[in-house]
């Protein structure tokens, strides 16, 4: 049973099975090698696309920073501060920033600051002139008034109230109310 004929017959039977296993191993090895090649290609494509995306994001960041002249957060902080009316902190501009958004923002801040200073001075002058007018009217015992003919609203200076001896809080400032304090014989003249 274990003679050379047995082993030779067994070898003949096993030979096609062994060849099938070898063929399957070669196919599997070829499939694995093909999968490795495909995965290496995809890995290389992924790395290339990732590097390309990083490069273009970096270029976009540099272009944005160049256009803005500073980071987006810095520009936002300056805009918020200026929008709130705070012109006290000047924006420092370097030569590289001269043609950027931050440079234009600095110019706008300077312009708004000068307008704010002019407005403040004009308000102070207006208050002083009003005070001087009130004092001059009181000294001269004259007043001033204006009438809006469309609405009938009447605006009197403080001295007019004083001259007519009327409490300004109880007087309805319109033309009819004014006529009610004028002597009836003088109404036609007014």
Tab-separated table of C-alpha atoms in Angstrom:
chain	number	residue	atom	x	y	z
A	1	UNK	CA	0.000	0.000	0.000
A	2	UNK	CA	2.889	2.379	0.663
A	3	UNK	CA	4.975	1.292	-2.272
A	4	UNK	CA	6.407	3.297	-5.101
A	5	UNK	CA	3.367	2.639	-7.270
A	6	UNK	CA	1.127	4.162	-4.617
A	7	UNK	CA	3.300	7.216	-4.300
A	8	UNK	CA	3.491	7.628	-8.051
A	9	UNK	CA	-0.309	7.285	-8.418
A	10	UNK	CA	-0.807	9.684	-5.553
A	11	UNK	CA	1.671	12.074	-7.176
A	12	UNK	CA	-0.257	11.881	-10.474
A	13	UNK	CA	-3.530	12.623	-8.660
A	14	UNK	CA	-2.031	15.435	-6.601
A	15	UNK	CA	-0.195	17.055	-9.533
A	16	UNK	CA	-3.295	18.795	-11.025
A	17	UNK	CA	-4.439	19.804	-7.523
A	18	UNK	CA	-0.982	21.171	-6.741
A	19	UNK	CA	-0.924	23.042	-10.072
A	20	UNK	CA	-4.344	24.499	-9.254
A	21	UNK	CA	-3.038	25.704	-5.872
A	22	UNK	CA	0.053	27.173	-7.546
A	23	UNK	CA	-2.125	28.855	-10.169
A	24	UNK	CA	-4.400	30.233	-7.415
A	25	UNK	CA	-1.351	31.490	-5.488
A	26	UNK	CA	-0.051	33.217	-8.633
A	27	UNK	CA	-3.459	34.801	-9.306
A	28	UNK	CA	-3.762	35.908	-5.688
A	29	UNK	CA	-0.214	37.252	-5.724
A	30	UNK	CA	-0.924	39.064	-9.015
A	31	UNK	CA	-4.178	40.489	-7.600
A	32	UNK	CA	-2.399	41.632	-4.422
A	33	UNK	CA	0.413	43.200	-6.465
A	34	UNK	CA	-2.138	44.908	-8.728
A	35	UNK	CA	-4.057	46.193	-5.678
A	36	UNK	CA	-0.764	47.481	-4.189
A	37	UNK	CA	0.047	49.260	-7.451
A	38	UNK	CA	-3.427	50.808	-7.667
A	39	UNK	CA	-3.299	51.864	-4.009
A	40	UNK	CA	0.166	53.359	-4.531
A	41	UNK	CA	-1.141	55.310	-7.526
A	42	UNK	CA	-4.147	56.551	-5.545
A	43	UNK	CA	-1.922	57.412	-2.582
A	44	UNK	CA	0.364	59.401	-4.889
A	45	UNK	CA	-2.658	61.161	-6.452
A	46	UNK	CA	-4.054	61.926	-2.994
A	47	UNK	CA	-0.708	63.337	-1.817
A	48	UNK	CA	-0.373	65.383	-5.017
A	49	UNK	CA	-3.933	66.755	-4.772
A	50	UNK	CA	-3.468	67.520	-1.070
A	51	UNK	CA	-0.199	69.364	-1.719
A	52	UNK	CA	-1.814	71.188	-4.635
A	53	UNK	CA	-4.777	72.224	-2.437
A	54	UNK	CA	-2.465	73.347	0.370
A	55	UNK	CA	-0.371	75.337	-2.103
A	56	UNK	CA	-3.404	77.123	-3.555
A	57	UNK	CA	-4.890	77.782	-0.108
A	58	UNK	CA	-1.551	79.272	0.908
A	59	UNK	CA	-1.530	81.420	-2.257
A	60	UNK	CA	-5.110	82.535	-1.562
A	61	UNK	CA	-4.169	83.360	2.033
A	62	UNK	CA	-1.147	85.374	0.857
A	63	UNK	CA	-3.218	87.196	-1.761
A	64	UNK	CA	-5.955	87.984	0.790
A	65	UNK	CA	-3.429	89.180	3.351
A	66	UNK	CA	-1.708	91.299	0.685
A	67	UNK	CA	-5.031	92.812	-0.380
A	68	UNK	CA	-6.166	93.445	3.186
A	69	UNK	CA	-2.719	94.526	4.398
A	70	UNK	CA	-3.272	92.649	7.673
A	71	UNK	CA	-5.136	89.632	8.939
A	72	UNK	CA	-8.905	89.561	8.516
A	73	UNK	CA	-9.268	89.690	12.313
A	74	UNK	CA	-7.136	92.858	12.548
A	75	UNK	CA	-9.117	94.558	9.775
A	76	UNK	CA	-12.374	93.542	11.482
A	77	UNK	CA	-11.182	94.939	14.824
A	78	UNK	CA	-10.261	98.282	13.222
A	79	UNK	CA	-13.581	98.479	11.361
A	80	UNK	CA	-15.520	97.684	14.548
A	81	UNK	CA	-13.575	100.260	16.544
A	82	UNK	CA	-13.993	102.969	13.887
A	83	UNK	CA	-17.663	102.037	13.420
A	84	UNK	CA	-18.123	102.604	17.148
A	85	UNK	CA	-16.734	106.142	16.766
A	86	UNK	CA	-13.345	105.458	18.397
A	87	UNK	CA	-10.705	107.286	16.335
A	88	UNK	CA	-8.163	107.547	19.163
A	89	UNK	CA	-5.859	104.722	18.065
A	90	UNK	CA	-4.214	105.516	14.703
A	91	UNK	CA	-3.565	102.666	12.294
A	92	UNK	CA	0.148	102.327	11.528
A	93	UNK	CA	0.840	101.646	7.847
A	94	UNK	CA	4.092	100.221	6.433
A	95	UNK	CA	5.298	100.715	2.865
A	96	UNK	CA	4.135	97.188	1.933
A	97	UNK	CA	0.613	98.066	3.106
A	98	UNK	CA	0.355	101.328	1.148
A	99	UNK	CA	-2.058	99.932	-1.464
A	100	UNK	CA	-4.160	97.731	0.799
A	101	UNK	CA	-7.551	97.818	2.470
A	102	UNK	CA	-5.950	98.661	5.835
A	103	UNK	CA	-4.227	101.707	4.259
A	104	UNK	CA	-7.559	102.956	2.895
A	105	UNK	CA	-9.121	102.262	6.273
A	106	UNK	CA	-6.394	104.367	7.922
A	107	UNK	CA	-7.135	107.231	5.488
A	108	UNK	CA	-10.848	106.936	6.230
A	109	UNK	CA	-10.158	106.945	9.979
A	110	UNK	CA	-8.084	110.135	9.622
A	111	UNK	CA	-10.836	111.758	7.566
A	112	UNK	CA	-13.552	110.731	10.027
A	113	UNK	CA	-11.415	111.936	12.923
A	114	UNK	CA	-10.934	115.366	11.316
A	115	UNK	CA	-14.694	115.591	10.620
A	116	UNK	CA	-15.402	114.572	14.218
A	117	UNK	CA	-13.064	117.290	15.513
A	118	UNK	CA	-14.681	119.866	13.188
A	119	UNK	CA	-18.165	118.784	14.306
A	120	UNK	CA	-17.195	119.007	17.970
A	121	UNK	CA	-15.763	122.513	17.464
A	122	UNK	CA	-18.873	123.565	15.516
A	123	UNK	CA	-21.111	122.273	18.320
A	124	UNK	CA	-19.059	124.184	20.902
A	125	UNK	CA	-19.255	127.364	18.792
A	126	UNK	CA	-22.991	126.869	18.330
A	127	UNK	CA	-23.534	126.495	22.087
A	128	UNK	CA	-21.403	129.589	22.761
A	129	UNK	CA	-23.234	131.619	20.096
A	130	UNK	CA	-26.605	130.492	21.452
A	131	UNK	CA	-25.541	131.493	24.959
A	132	UNK	CA	-24.368	134.903	23.685
A	133	UNK	CA	-27.620	135.366	21.713
A	134	UNK	CA	-29.750	134.537	24.761
A	135	UNK	CA	-27.694	136.940	26.884
A	136	UNK	CA	-27.891	139.724	24.243
A	137	UNK	CA	-31.661	139.267	23.862
A	138	UNK	CA	-32.073	139.429	27.625
A	139	UNK	CA	-29.989	142.607	27.906
A	140	UNK	CA	-31.773	144.281	24.970
A	141	UNK	CA	-35.176	142.917	26.045
A	142	UNK	CA	-35.922	141.600	22.563
A	143	UNK	CA	-36.657	138.097	21.420
A	144	UNK	CA	-36.772	136.061	18.269
A	145	UNK	CA	-39.282	133.667	16.840
A	146	UNK	CA	-39.988	131.639	13.722
A	147	UNK	CA	-43.224	130.313	12.304
A	148	UNK	CA	-43.670	127.315	10.035
A	149	UNK	CA	-46.659	128.376	7.913
A	150	UNK	CA	-47.331	124.825	6.721
A	151	UNK	CA	-47.601	123.225	10.161
A	152	UNK	CA	-48.427	126.331	12.199
A	153	UNK	CA	-45.615	125.500	14.642
A	154	UNK	CA	-44.175	128.529	16.377
A	155	UNK	CA	-40.724	128.629	17.971
A	156	UNK	CA	-39.992	131.355	20.522
A	157	UNK	CA	-36.751	132.338	22.169
A	158	UNK	CA	-36.611	132.315	25.975
A	159	UNK	CA	-36.771	136.104	26.051
A	160	UNK	CA	-40.091	136.196	24.156
A	161	UNK	CA	-41.608	134.023	26.902
A	162	UNK	CA	-40.127	136.410	29.466
A	163	UNK	CA	-41.423	139.521	27.652
A	164	UNK	CA	-44.949	138.116	27.341
A	165	UNK	CA	-44.739	136.746	30.899
A	166	UNK	CA	-45.808	133.265	29.747
A	167	UNK	CA	-44.635	129.948	31.173
A	168	UNK	CA	-43.053	128.129	28.224
A	169	UNK	CA	-44.207	124.737	29.595
A	170	UNK	CA	-47.862	125.804	29.581
A	171	UNK	CA	-47.835	127.538	26.200
A	172	UNK	CA	-48.868	125.623	23.089
A	173	UNK	CA	-46.407	126.897	20.528
A	174	UNK	CA	-48.607	127.574	17.496
A	175	UNK	CA	-49.950	130.641	15.723
A	176	UNK	CA	-53.414	130.495	17.272
A	177	UNK	CA	-51.953	130.339	20.783
A	178	UNK	CA	-49.781	133.339	19.944
A	179	UNK	CA	-52.798	135.346	18.755
A	180	UNK	CA	-54.589	134.551	22.004
A	181	UNK	CA	-51.941	136.516	23.966
A	182	UNK	CA	-52.008	139.501	21.588
A	183	UNK	CA	-54.374	142.323	22.567
A	184	UNK	CA	-57.607	142.051	20.516
A	185	UNK	CA	-57.133	145.525	19.010
A	186	UNK	CA	-53.612	144.600	17.812
A	187	UNK	CA	-54.530	141.272	16.195
A	188	UNK	CA	-55.303	142.802	12.792
A	189	UNK	CA	-51.831	144.352	12.728
A	190	UNK	CA	-50.182	140.987	13.499
